[in-house]
């Protein structure tokens, strides 16, 4: 197969001789040096994974290799040696004690797809730069939107992170409400809503007061009565509402706002409901846990971050809409320098990003690797571990702040802000010495320790050890 020899193009010899081999893949033959380079890099990565439990979740400060490119390029062996130095200092999400954040170990099919994605080097800006991948993205976002209950015809777009998904959602909501350029428009959400909403408003040219933080109940859920009051006040004062944002999985404790009650208020008053489900929306893909995010299907738009619990490699976020055409209406430019779309539209016309990696590949292959049973098992394991840890911590005299998902925050019962700050700092250090890494968020005015139980390598024995260290730290603190 292939073109006759005379029509094959070979790199100009003088250019090739200035470049280290194999700088670019040989388009005409299988290059054993390139194969060896990729194999060695993959062996090195497998070795890093295989020794993860011997290193701390948080490595000590490491020495970086030379940063600027040298006068001459480097050969594979040197490149791999320098790569190894950076890997030594990398955060270690595969360690069973890595429990601090929403950054789980990577799904292996997702890693493979990421490598191939880089090798294909397609661009989701336009169909002619990513023919199969553009269709894959449209079909997969359509599948997920329908699976989460948004109805026939639902779909969306991938974005490099949930902050961007939230921003795009608010821009679409604003356009739908006819409020583009309106300085007094409001966004209503709870005090526990994600900080990315503030960034979104800044990008949208709205003052920070445009975000009305509403109170939550004792379990961290937005109070529908407070939303109802705020909507009434806004009406009386003639302030238009751009969108209501409900959170399905708040960042510190994993609370899920009462989506059904919030959706009913939005419907009654004609407001856009965006659900920030960066953490919790994946529960909607399971049979056993979808009731934890009941009402998700009533949203106009949903942010989903498969990078946070499912282990799809970063970044992996989707913005899903019941009416995905609104994306094109908002972000379409006509792309005058591209061939017209022959399929469902150029990816660059569906969102804020222009040139965009085909992040859909690692999402698709990762979900294919897990299957619905695997998705269920990942979510189920995470929630079971949260429940187990909660049972171990309950007798210890802590204020526990949790929710229905896989996050749990805690601080000594009745501690003052300064006591909580000192205790959490000391205890985090003590846990780190035991190779258990928790984070230390400020929540409700006091520092907490927070465990995120999304790591499938964490066993009950690790959680027992965690509870023991916390108990010791509490008893050391007694006068
Ligand atoms: C993480 C998170 C985001 C932002 O997602 P990024 O991918 O970090 O940009 C938004 N909302 C919630 C609730 C989150 O936890």
GROMACS .gro file of C-alpha atoms and ligand atoms in nm:
model
  494
    1UNK     CA    1   0.000   0.000   0.000
    2UNK     CA    2   0.095   0.361  -0.024
    3UNK     CA    3   0.208   0.621  -0.267
    4UNK     CA    4   0.460   0.543  -0.542
    5UNK     CA    5   0.813   0.612  -0.423
    6UNK     CA    6   0.860   0.920  -0.641
    7UNK     CA    7   0.568   1.105  -0.479
    8UNK     CA    8   0.678   1.045  -0.121
    9UNK     CA    9   0.815   1.345   0.057
   10UNK     CA   10   1.127   1.316   0.266
   11UNK     CA   11   1.259   1.580   0.505
   12UNK     CA   12   1.527   1.801   0.352
   13UNK     CA   13   1.859   1.641   0.457
   14UNK     CA   14   2.020   1.963   0.580
   15UNK     CA   15   1.727   2.032   0.818
   16UNK     CA   16   1.720   1.674   0.938
   17UNK     CA   17   2.090   1.689   1.023
   18UNK     CA   18   2.042   1.992   1.250
   19UNK     CA   19   1.768   1.822   1.451
   20UNK     CA   20   1.826   1.556   1.711
   21UNK     CA   21   1.678   1.221   1.609
   22UNK     CA   22   1.390   1.142   1.647
   23UNK     CA   23   1.259   1.497   1.680
   24UNK     CA   24   0.962   1.439   1.450
   25UNK     CA   25   0.805   1.106   1.359
   26UNK     CA   26   0.927   0.965   1.030
   27UNK     CA   27   0.630   0.979   0.793
   28UNK     CA   28   0.771   0.711   0.561
   29UNK     CA   29   0.895   0.428   0.776
   30UNK     CA   30   0.883   0.277   1.121
   31UNK     CA   31   1.162   0.433   1.323
   32UNK     CA   32   1.305   0.193   1.583
   33UNK     CA   33   1.466   0.483   1.773
   34UNK     CA   34   1.126   0.647   1.812
   35UNK     CA   35   0.970   0.320   1.926
   36UNK     CA   36   1.246   0.278   2.184
   37UNK     CA   37   1.200   0.638   2.306
   38UNK     CA   38   0.828   0.584   2.366
   39UNK     CA   39   0.882   0.243   2.527
   40UNK     CA   40   1.144   0.378   2.764
   41UNK     CA   41   0.924   0.672   2.861
   42UNK     CA   42   0.636   0.438   2.928
   43UNK     CA   43   0.860   0.202   3.131
   44UNK     CA   44   0.976   0.499   3.333
   45UNK     CA   45   0.617   0.601   3.404
   46UNK     CA   46   0.517   0.246   3.497
   47UNK     CA   47   0.813   0.237   3.735
   48UNK     CA   48   0.702   0.567   3.890
   49UNK     CA   49   0.354   0.423   3.947
   50UNK     CA   50   0.490   0.092   4.078
   51UNK     CA   51   0.695   0.269   4.346
   52UNK     CA   52   0.428   0.524   4.441
   53UNK     CA   53   0.361   0.372   4.782
   54UNK     CA   54   0.733   0.402   4.872
   55UNK     CA   55   0.724   0.780   4.831
   56UNK     CA   56   0.521   1.029   5.029
   57UNK     CA   57   0.204   1.168   4.867
   58UNK     CA   58   0.373   1.509   4.888
   59UNK     CA   59   0.738   1.477   4.784
   60UNK     CA   60   1.011   1.691   4.939
   61UNK     CA   61   1.134   1.986   4.734
   62UNK     CA   62   1.335   1.841   4.447
   63UNK     CA   63   1.612   1.978   4.228
   64UNK     CA   64   1.489   2.078   3.885
   65UNK     CA   65   1.697   2.001   3.577
   66UNK     CA   66   1.820   2.278   3.347
   67UNK     CA   67   1.516   2.477   3.240
   68UNK     CA   68   1.617   2.675   2.930
   69UNK     CA   69   1.690   2.488   2.606
   70UNK     CA   70   2.063   2.433   2.558
   71UNK     CA   71   2.261   2.541   2.252
   72UNK     CA   72   2.226   2.190   2.114
   73UNK     CA   73   1.927   1.959   2.141
   74UNK     CA   74   1.934   1.649   2.355
   75UNK     CA   75   1.906   1.282   2.268
   76UNK     CA   76   1.635   1.056   2.417
   77UNK     CA   77   1.851   0.917   2.700
   78UNK     CA   78   1.928   1.263   2.835
   79UNK     CA   79   1.568   1.377   2.790
   80UNK     CA   80   1.443   1.080   2.987
   81UNK     CA   81   1.697   1.141   3.264
   82UNK     CA   82   1.579   1.502   3.298
   83UNK     CA   83   1.217   1.391   3.287
   84UNK     CA   84   1.290   1.154   3.573
   85UNK     CA   85   1.416   1.444   3.784
   86UNK     CA   86   1.088   1.630   3.741
   87UNK     CA   87   0.890   1.314   3.813
   88UNK     CA   88   1.072   1.273   4.147
   89UNK     CA   89   0.927   1.602   4.267
   90UNK     CA   90   0.574   1.549   4.136
   91UNK     CA   91   0.267   1.517   4.355
   92UNK     CA   92   0.199   1.147   4.397
   93UNK     CA   93  -0.175   1.079   4.353
   94UNK     CA   94  -0.134   0.699   4.343
   95UNK     CA   95  -0.014   0.677   4.703
   96UNK     CA   96  -0.297   0.524   4.910
   97UNK     CA   97  -0.260   0.811   5.157
   98UNK     CA   98  -0.319   1.080   4.891
   99UNK     CA   99  -0.652   1.201   5.029
  100UNK     CA  100  -0.618   1.578   5.020
  101UNK     CA  101  -0.789   1.691   4.704
  102UNK     CA  102  -1.009   1.598   4.413
  103UNK     CA  103  -0.713   1.456   4.223
  104UNK     CA  104  -0.734   1.078   4.204
  105UNK     CA  105  -0.492   0.832   4.042
  106UNK     CA  106  -0.516   0.835   3.662
  107UNK     CA  107  -0.723   0.581   3.476
  108UNK     CA  108  -0.481   0.380   3.262
  109UNK     CA  109  -0.688   0.390   2.938
  110UNK     CA  110  -0.706   0.762   2.984
  111UNK     CA  111  -0.325   0.781   2.996
  112UNK     CA  112  -0.296   0.574   2.679
  113UNK     CA  113  -0.552   0.794   2.504
  114UNK     CA  114  -0.366   1.105   2.618
  115UNK     CA  115  -0.047   0.980   2.455
  116UNK     CA  116  -0.227   0.896   2.133
  117UNK     CA  117  -0.411   1.229   2.147
  118UNK     CA  118  -0.078   1.411   2.160
  119UNK     CA  119   0.051   1.197   1.875
  120UNK     CA  120  -0.251   1.268   1.656
  121UNK     CA  121  -0.214   1.638   1.737
  122UNK     CA  122  -0.560   1.716   1.603
  123UNK     CA  123  -0.737   2.040   1.682
  124UNK     CA  124  -1.099   2.051   1.790
  125UNK     CA  125  -1.126   2.406   1.661
  126UNK     CA  126  -1.254   2.277   1.327
  127UNK     CA  127  -1.382   1.961   1.164
  128UNK     CA  128  -1.110   1.953   0.901
  129UNK     CA  129  -0.850   1.955   1.178
  130UNK     CA  130  -1.022   1.680   1.378
  131UNK     CA  131  -1.273   1.489   1.164
  132UNK     CA  132  -1.334   1.179   1.374
  133UNK     CA  133  -1.263   1.350   1.704
  134UNK     CA  134  -1.517   1.628   1.643
  135UNK     CA  135  -1.785   1.367   1.590
  136UNK     CA  136  -1.667   1.171   1.892
  137UNK     CA  137  -1.700   1.481   2.109
  138UNK     CA  138  -2.049   1.563   1.986
  139UNK     CA  139  -2.169   1.209   2.030
  140UNK     CA  140  -2.014   1.157   2.371
  141UNK     CA  141  -2.137   1.489   2.513
  142UNK     CA  142  -2.480   1.399   2.371
  143UNK     CA  143  -2.468   1.059   2.537
  144UNK     CA  144  -2.369   1.201   2.875
  145UNK     CA  145  -2.624   1.483   2.864
  146UNK     CA  146  -2.900   1.233   2.791
  147UNK     CA  147  -2.766   0.988   3.052
  148UNK     CA  148  -2.787   1.267   3.313
  149UNK     CA  149  -3.149   1.326   3.215
  150UNK     CA  150  -3.130   1.647   3.012
  151UNK     CA  151  -3.356   1.500   2.746
  152UNK     CA  152  -3.342   1.416   2.377
  153UNK     CA  153  -3.131   1.662   2.181
  154UNK     CA  154  -2.921   1.758   2.482
  155UNK     CA  155  -2.546   1.791   2.441
  156UNK     CA  156  -2.253   2.015   2.507
  157UNK     CA  157  -1.883   2.071   2.479
  158UNK     CA  158  -1.565   1.977   2.660
  159UNK     CA  159  -1.363   2.245   2.835
  160UNK     CA  160  -1.025   2.263   3.002
  161UNK     CA  161  -1.163   2.251   3.354
  162UNK     CA  162  -1.477   2.325   3.548
  163UNK     CA  163  -1.398   2.694   3.590
  164UNK     CA  164  -1.426   2.736   3.217
  165UNK     CA  165  -1.744   2.524   3.200
  166UNK     CA  166  -1.902   2.744   3.468
  167UNK     CA  167  -1.795   3.060   3.286
  168UNK     CA  168  -1.942   2.943   2.956
  169UNK     CA  169  -2.266   2.843   3.130
  170UNK     CA  170  -2.307   3.190   3.276
  171UNK     CA  171  -2.229   3.359   2.945
  172UNK     CA  172  -2.494   3.146   2.771
  173UNK     CA  173  -2.745   3.213   3.051
  174UNK     CA  174  -2.681   3.585   3.027
  175UNK     CA  175  -2.734   3.585   2.654
  176UNK     CA  176  -3.056   3.384   2.688
  177UNK     CA  177  -3.184   3.636   2.944
  178UNK     CA  178  -3.100   3.923   2.707
  179UNK     CA  179  -2.874   4.075   2.971
  180UNK     CA  180  -2.544   4.103   2.782
  181UNK     CA  181  -2.384   4.432   2.882
  182UNK     CA  182  -2.624   4.481   3.176
  183UNK     CA  183  -2.422   4.590   3.478
  184UNK     CA  184  -2.684   4.517   3.743
  185UNK     CA  185  -2.760   4.153   3.664
  186UNK     CA  186  -2.739   3.905   3.953
  187UNK     CA  187  -2.615   3.550   3.994
  188UNK     CA  188  -2.763   3.369   4.291
  189UNK     CA  189  -2.589   3.075   4.457
  190UNK     CA  190  -2.496   2.957   4.804
  191UNK     CA  191  -2.208   3.081   5.020
  192UNK     CA  192  -2.047   2.742   4.959
  193UNK     CA  193  -2.060   2.774   4.579
  194UNK     CA  194  -1.726   2.745   4.402
  195UNK     CA  195  -1.479   3.034   4.378
  196UNK     CA  196  -1.474   2.999   3.998
  197UNK     CA  197  -1.809   3.183   3.987
  198UNK     CA  198  -1.635   3.496   4.114
  199UNK     CA  199  -1.374   3.462   3.840
  200UNK     CA  200  -1.647   3.414   3.581
  201UNK     CA  201  -1.816   3.738   3.683
  202UNK     CA  202  -1.485   3.924   3.663
  203UNK     CA  203  -1.435   3.795   3.307
  204UNK     CA  204  -1.793   3.891   3.224
  205UNK     CA  205  -1.733   4.246   3.339
  206UNK     CA  206  -1.967   4.223   3.636
  207UNK     CA  207  -1.890   4.359   3.981
  208UNK     CA  208  -1.826   4.107   4.259
  209UNK     CA  209  -2.155   4.215   4.422
  210UNK     CA  210  -2.332   4.060   4.124
  211UNK     CA  211  -2.287   3.730   4.305
  212UNK     CA  212  -2.535   3.700   4.592
  213UNK     CA  213  -2.409   3.438   4.839
  214UNK     CA  214  -2.716   3.282   5.000
  215UNK     CA  215  -2.716   3.098   5.334
  216UNK     CA  216  -2.699   2.720   5.369
  217UNK     CA  217  -2.856   2.483   5.620
  218UNK     CA  218  -2.660   2.282   5.881
  219UNK     CA  219  -2.567   2.029   5.611
  220UNK     CA  220  -2.422   2.292   5.377
  221UNK     CA  221  -2.719   2.298   5.135
  222UNK     CA  222  -2.859   2.618   4.989
  223UNK     CA  223  -3.183   2.711   5.165
  224UNK     CA  224  -3.464   2.733   4.908
  225UNK     CA  225  -3.650   2.980   5.131
  226UNK     CA  226  -3.347   3.212   5.119
  227UNK     CA  227  -3.343   3.183   4.740
  228UNK     CA  228  -3.714   3.262   4.726
  229UNK     CA  229  -3.659   3.571   4.942
  230UNK     CA  230  -3.363   3.685   4.735
  231UNK     CA  231  -3.562   3.646   4.414
  232UNK     CA  232  -3.847   3.852   4.564
  233UNK     CA  233  -3.607   4.126   4.675
  234UNK     CA  234  -3.445   4.135   4.331
  235UNK     CA  235  -3.789   4.169   4.169
  236UNK     CA  236  -3.888   4.450   4.404
  237UNK     CA  237  -3.563   4.633   4.339
  238UNK     CA  238  -3.586   4.579   3.965
  239UNK     CA  239  -3.259   4.381   3.949
  240UNK     CA  240  -3.261   4.119   3.674
  241UNK     CA  241  -3.137   3.769   3.753
  242UNK     CA  242  -2.891   3.626   3.507
  243UNK     CA  243  -2.884   3.273   3.651
  244UNK     CA  244  -2.929   3.067   3.963
  245UNK     CA  245  -2.636   2.836   4.039
  246UNK     CA  246  -2.697   2.524   4.246
  247UNK     CA  247  -2.402   2.310   4.351
  248UNK     CA  248  -2.407   1.930   4.334
  249UNK     CA  249  -2.107   1.858   4.553
  250UNK     CA  250  -1.958   2.157   4.731
  251UNK     CA  251  -1.581   2.174   4.741
  252UNK     CA  252  -1.519   2.143   5.115
  253UNK     CA  253  -1.787   1.898   5.228
  254UNK     CA  254  -1.960   1.762   4.918
  255UNK     CA  255  -2.304   1.900   5.000
  256UNK     CA  256  -2.570   1.879   4.730
  257UNK     CA  257  -2.816   2.168   4.712
  258UNK     CA  258  -3.187   2.071   4.694
  259UNK     CA  259  -3.200   2.072   4.316
  260UNK     CA  260  -3.573   1.995   4.279
  261UNK     CA  261  -3.688   2.284   4.500
  262UNK     CA  262  -3.440   2.522   4.337
  263UNK     CA  263  -3.548   2.415   3.989
  264UNK     CA  264  -3.912   2.475   4.079
  265UNK     CA  265  -3.832   2.835   4.179
  266UNK     CA  266  -3.632   2.887   3.860
  267UNK     CA  267  -3.915   2.752   3.646
  268UNK     CA  268  -4.174   2.966   3.823
  269UNK     CA  269  -3.975   3.283   3.755
  270UNK     CA  270  -3.818   3.193   3.422
  271UNK     CA  271  -3.457   3.187   3.547
  272UNK     CA  272  -3.173   2.980   3.407
  273UNK     CA  273  -3.063   2.701   3.642
  274UNK     CA  274  -2.697   2.607   3.617
  275UNK     CA  275  -2.592   2.311   3.828
  276UNK     CA  276  -2.224   2.309   3.916
  277UNK     CA  277  -2.184   1.934   3.937
  278UNK     CA  278  -1.806   1.939   3.896
  279UNK     CA  279  -1.782   1.694   4.185
  280UNK     CA  280  -2.120   1.524   4.216
  281UNK     CA  281  -2.276   1.503   3.871
  282UNK     CA  282  -2.099   1.175   3.790
  283UNK     CA  283  -2.328   1.012   4.049
  284UNK     CA  284  -2.603   1.066   3.792
  285UNK     CA  285  -2.432   0.804   3.573
  286UNK     CA  286  -2.482   0.532   3.835
  287UNK     CA  287  -2.787   0.335   3.940
  288UNK     CA  288  -2.697   0.312   4.306
  289UNK     CA  289  -2.605   0.675   4.368
  290UNK     CA  290  -2.806   0.887   4.125
  291UNK     CA  291  -3.058   0.974   4.396
  292UNK     CA  292  -2.777   1.170   4.566
  293UNK     CA  293  -2.806   1.427   4.288
  294UNK     CA  294  -3.182   1.396   4.229
  295UNK     CA  295  -3.314   1.688   4.028
  296UNK     CA  296  -2.997   1.721   3.818
  297UNK     CA  297  -3.214   1.653   3.512
  298UNK     CA  298  -3.407   1.977   3.577
  299UNK     CA  299  -3.104   2.195   3.502
  300UNK     CA  300  -3.063   2.412   3.195
  301UNK     CA  301  -2.689   2.350   3.211
  302UNK     CA  302  -2.457   2.123   3.410
  303UNK     CA  303  -2.083   2.130   3.474
  304UNK     CA  304  -1.935   1.780   3.506
  305UNK     CA  305  -1.567   1.712   3.587
  306UNK     CA  306  -1.477   1.348   3.517
  307UNK     CA  307  -1.121   1.443   3.620
  308UNK     CA  308  -1.231   1.471   3.982
  309UNK     CA  309  -1.362   1.131   4.078
  310UNK     CA  310  -1.349   0.902   3.776
  311UNK     CA  311  -0.976   0.941   3.720
  312UNK     CA  312  -0.994   1.073   3.364
  313UNK     CA  313  -0.662   1.255   3.327
  314UNK     CA  314  -0.656   1.631   3.356
  315UNK     CA  315  -0.816   1.819   3.224
  316UNK     CA  316  -1.157   1.669   3.172
  317UNK     CA  317  -1.467   1.881   3.215
  318UNK     CA  318  -1.793   1.910   3.024
  319UNK     CA  319  -2.057   2.175   2.996
  320UNK     CA  320  -2.386   2.003   2.913
  321UNK     CA  321  -2.704   2.183   2.811
  322UNK     CA  322  -3.062   2.080   2.752
  323UNK     CA  323  -3.048   2.306   2.444
  324UNK     CA  324  -2.689   2.282   2.319
  325UNK     CA  325  -2.760   2.503   2.014
  326UNK     CA  326  -2.738   2.792   2.257
  327UNK     CA  327  -2.361   2.740   2.268
  328UNK     CA  328  -2.330   2.812   1.896
  329UNK     CA  329  -2.565   3.108   1.923
  330UNK     CA  330  -2.340   3.251   2.193
  331UNK     CA  331  -1.989   3.163   2.079
  332UNK     CA  332  -2.019   3.115   1.703
  333UNK     CA  333  -1.800   3.345   1.494
  334UNK     CA  334  -1.852   3.193   1.150
  335UNK     CA  335  -1.481   3.090   1.144
  336UNK     CA  336  -1.424   3.268   0.812
  337UNK     CA  337  -1.085   3.102   0.750
  338UNK     CA  338  -1.219   2.745   0.772
  339UNK     CA  339  -1.402   2.515   0.534
  340UNK     CA  340  -1.771   2.515   0.622
  341UNK     CA  341  -1.881   2.243   0.858
  342UNK     CA  342  -2.003   1.926   0.688
  343UNK     CA  343  -2.101   1.753   1.010
  344UNK     CA  344  -2.251   1.886   1.327
  345UNK     CA  345  -2.044   2.204   1.348
  346UNK     CA  346  -1.692   2.310   1.435
  347UNK     CA  347  -1.588   2.252   1.797
  348UNK     CA  348  -1.448   2.603   1.816
  349UNK     CA  349  -1.794   2.745   1.750
  350UNK     CA  350  -1.936   2.575   2.058
  351UNK     CA  351  -1.732   2.737   2.328
  352UNK     CA  352  -1.483   2.991   2.441
  353UNK     CA  353  -1.168   2.801   2.350
  354UNK     CA  354  -1.022   2.813   2.000
  355UNK     CA  355  -0.748   2.562   1.944
  356UNK     CA  356  -0.830   2.276   2.173
  357UNK     CA  357  -0.681   1.935   2.241
  358UNK     CA  358  -0.906   1.638   2.176
  359UNK     CA  359  -0.959   1.575   2.545
  360UNK     CA  360  -1.262   1.374   2.446
  361UNK     CA  361  -1.033   1.086   2.353
  362UNK     CA  362  -0.920   1.011   2.709
  363UNK     CA  363  -1.271   1.064   2.842
  364UNK     CA  364  -1.419   0.827   2.588
  365UNK     CA  365  -1.154   0.556   2.624
  366UNK     CA  366  -1.153   0.590   3.003
  367UNK     CA  367  -1.530   0.548   3.021
  368UNK     CA  368  -1.510   0.254   2.779
  369UNK     CA  369  -1.248   0.097   3.006
  370UNK     CA  370  -1.463   0.139   3.315
  371UNK     CA  371  -1.799   0.052   3.163
  372UNK     CA  372  -2.110   0.139   3.359
  373UNK     CA  373  -2.018  -0.125   3.618
  374UNK     CA  374  -1.675   0.034   3.666
  375UNK     CA  375  -1.822   0.383   3.702
  376UNK     CA  376  -2.058   0.245   3.963
  377UNK     CA  377  -1.769   0.073   4.143
  378UNK     CA  378  -1.553   0.387   4.152
  379UNK     CA  379  -1.835   0.601   4.294
  380UNK     CA  380  -1.949   0.328   4.530
  381UNK     CA  381  -1.597   0.270   4.665
  382UNK     CA  382  -1.543   0.640   4.729
  383UNK     CA  383  -1.873   0.682   4.916
  384UNK     CA  384  -1.815   0.362   5.118
  385UNK     CA  385  -1.474   0.489   5.229
  386UNK     CA  386  -1.625   0.823   5.333
  387UNK     CA  387  -1.887   0.637   5.536
  388UNK     CA  388  -1.622   0.417   5.698
  389UNK     CA  389  -1.401   0.712   5.792
  390UNK     CA  390  -1.704   0.897   5.925
  391UNK     CA  391  -1.786   0.602   6.154
  392UNK     CA  392  -1.427   0.597   6.283
  393UNK     CA  393  -1.424   0.972   6.350
  394UNK     CA  394  -1.773   1.006   6.499
  395UNK     CA  395  -1.679   0.900   6.854
  396UNK     CA  396  -1.376   1.132   6.874
  397UNK     CA  397  -1.537   1.464   6.964
  398UNK     CA  398  -1.508   1.642   6.629
  399UNK     CA  399  -1.738   1.872   6.439
  400UNK     CA  400  -1.786   1.669   6.121
  401UNK     CA  401  -1.892   1.844   5.801
  402UNK     CA  402  -1.987   1.598   5.533
  403UNK     CA  403  -2.259   1.534   5.284
  404UNK     CA  404  -2.386   1.255   5.061
  405UNK     CA  405  -2.067   1.225   4.852
  406UNK     CA  406  -1.707   1.121   4.926
  407UNK     CA  407  -1.578   1.429   5.112
  408UNK     CA  408  -1.550   1.477   5.487
  409UNK     CA  409  -1.416   1.780   5.675
  410UNK     CA  410  -1.361   1.796   6.051
  411UNK     CA  411  -1.225   2.012   6.329
  412UNK     CA  412  -1.226   1.970   6.710
  413UNK     CA  413  -1.576   2.023   6.851
  414UNK     CA  414  -1.617   2.372   6.989
  415UNK     CA  415  -1.265   2.484   6.887
  416UNK     CA  416  -1.212   2.857   6.844
  417UNK     CA  417  -1.078   2.977   6.508
  418UNK     CA  418  -0.723   3.006   6.648
  419UNK     CA  419  -0.740   2.666   6.818
  420UNK     CA  420  -0.872   2.511   6.498
  421UNK     CA  421  -0.596   2.674   6.298
  422UNK     CA  422  -0.319   2.545   6.526
  423UNK     CA  423  -0.470   2.198   6.566
  424UNK     CA  424  -0.528   2.148   6.195
  425UNK     CA  425  -0.175   2.258   6.107
  426UNK     CA  426  -0.014   2.027   6.363
  427UNK     CA  427  -0.239   1.738   6.275
  428UNK     CA  428  -0.184   1.775   5.903
  429UNK     CA  429   0.190   1.757   5.967
  430UNK     CA  430   0.154   1.454   6.189
  431UNK     CA  431  -0.059   1.280   5.928
  432UNK     CA  432   0.194   1.364   5.657
  433UNK     CA  433   0.464   1.198   5.865
  434UNK     CA  434   0.241   0.890   5.854
  435UNK     CA  435   0.216   0.934   5.475
  436UNK     CA  436  -0.146   1.047   5.491
  437UNK     CA  437  -0.214   1.373   5.315
  438UNK     CA  438  -0.526   1.574   5.396
  439UNK     CA  439  -0.602   1.934   5.303
  440UNK     CA  440  -0.676   2.218   5.541
  441UNK     CA  441  -0.963   2.436   5.415
  442UNK     CA  442  -1.110   2.732   5.598
  443UNK     CA  443  -1.479   2.657   5.634
  444UNK     CA  444  -1.740   2.848   5.832
  445UNK     CA  445  -1.464   3.069   5.977
  446UNK     CA  446  -1.254   2.780   6.113
  447UNK     CA  447  -0.980   2.564   5.967
  448UNK     CA  448  -1.075   2.204   5.906
  449UNK     CA  449  -0.895   1.895   5.789
  450UNK     CA  450  -1.056   1.756   5.480
  451UNK     CA  451  -1.039   1.405   5.343
  452UNK     CA  452  -1.141   1.326   4.985
  453UNK     CA  453  -1.199   0.952   4.959
  454UNK     CA  454  -1.170   0.916   4.583
  455UNK     CA  455  -0.848   0.714   4.589
  456UNK     CA  456  -0.926   0.349   4.509
  457UNK     CA  457  -0.600   0.234   4.673
  458UNK     CA  458  -0.703   0.356   5.019
  459UNK     CA  459  -0.808   0.069   5.244
  460UNK     CA  460  -0.991   0.058   5.576
  461UNK     CA  461  -0.654  -0.004   5.741
  462UNK     CA  462  -0.529   0.332   5.612
  463UNK     CA  463  -0.845   0.499   5.739
  464UNK     CA  464  -0.804   0.330   6.080
  465UNK     CA  465  -0.451   0.468   6.094
  466UNK     CA  466  -0.585   0.812   6.000
  467UNK     CA  467  -0.848   0.800   6.276
  468UNK     CA  468  -0.583   0.684   6.529
  469UNK     CA  469  -0.352   0.974   6.446
  470UNK     CA  470  -0.641   1.221   6.468
  471UNK     CA  471  -0.742   1.075   6.807
  472UNK     CA  472  -0.382   1.107   6.935
  473UNK     CA  473  -0.363   1.462   6.812
  474UNK     CA  474  -0.690   1.547   6.990
  475UNK     CA  475  -0.575   1.394   7.319
  476UNK     CA  476  -0.236   1.569   7.299
  477UNK     CA  477  -0.423   1.893   7.268
  478UNK     CA  478  -0.613   1.848   7.596
  479UNK     CA  479  -0.458   2.059   7.875
  480LIG     C1  480  -1.320   2.195   4.113
  480LIG     C2  481  -1.446   2.266   4.106
  480LIG     C3  482  -1.471   2.359   4.005
  480LIG     C4  483  -1.363   2.408   3.911
  480LIG     O1  484  -1.311   2.309   3.832
  480LIG     P1  485  -1.162   2.323   3.773
  480LIG     O2  486  -1.153   2.204   3.685
  480LIG     O3  487  -1.069   2.319   3.889
  480LIG     O4  488  -1.154   2.452   3.700
  480LIG     C5  489  -1.595   2.415   3.998
  480LIG     N1  490  -1.691   2.382   4.087
  480LIG     C6  491  -1.670   2.295   4.186
  480LIG     C7  492  -1.782   2.262   4.280
  480LIG     C8  493  -1.547   2.234   4.201
  480LIG     O5  494  -1.523   2.151   4.303
   0.00000   0.00000   0.00000
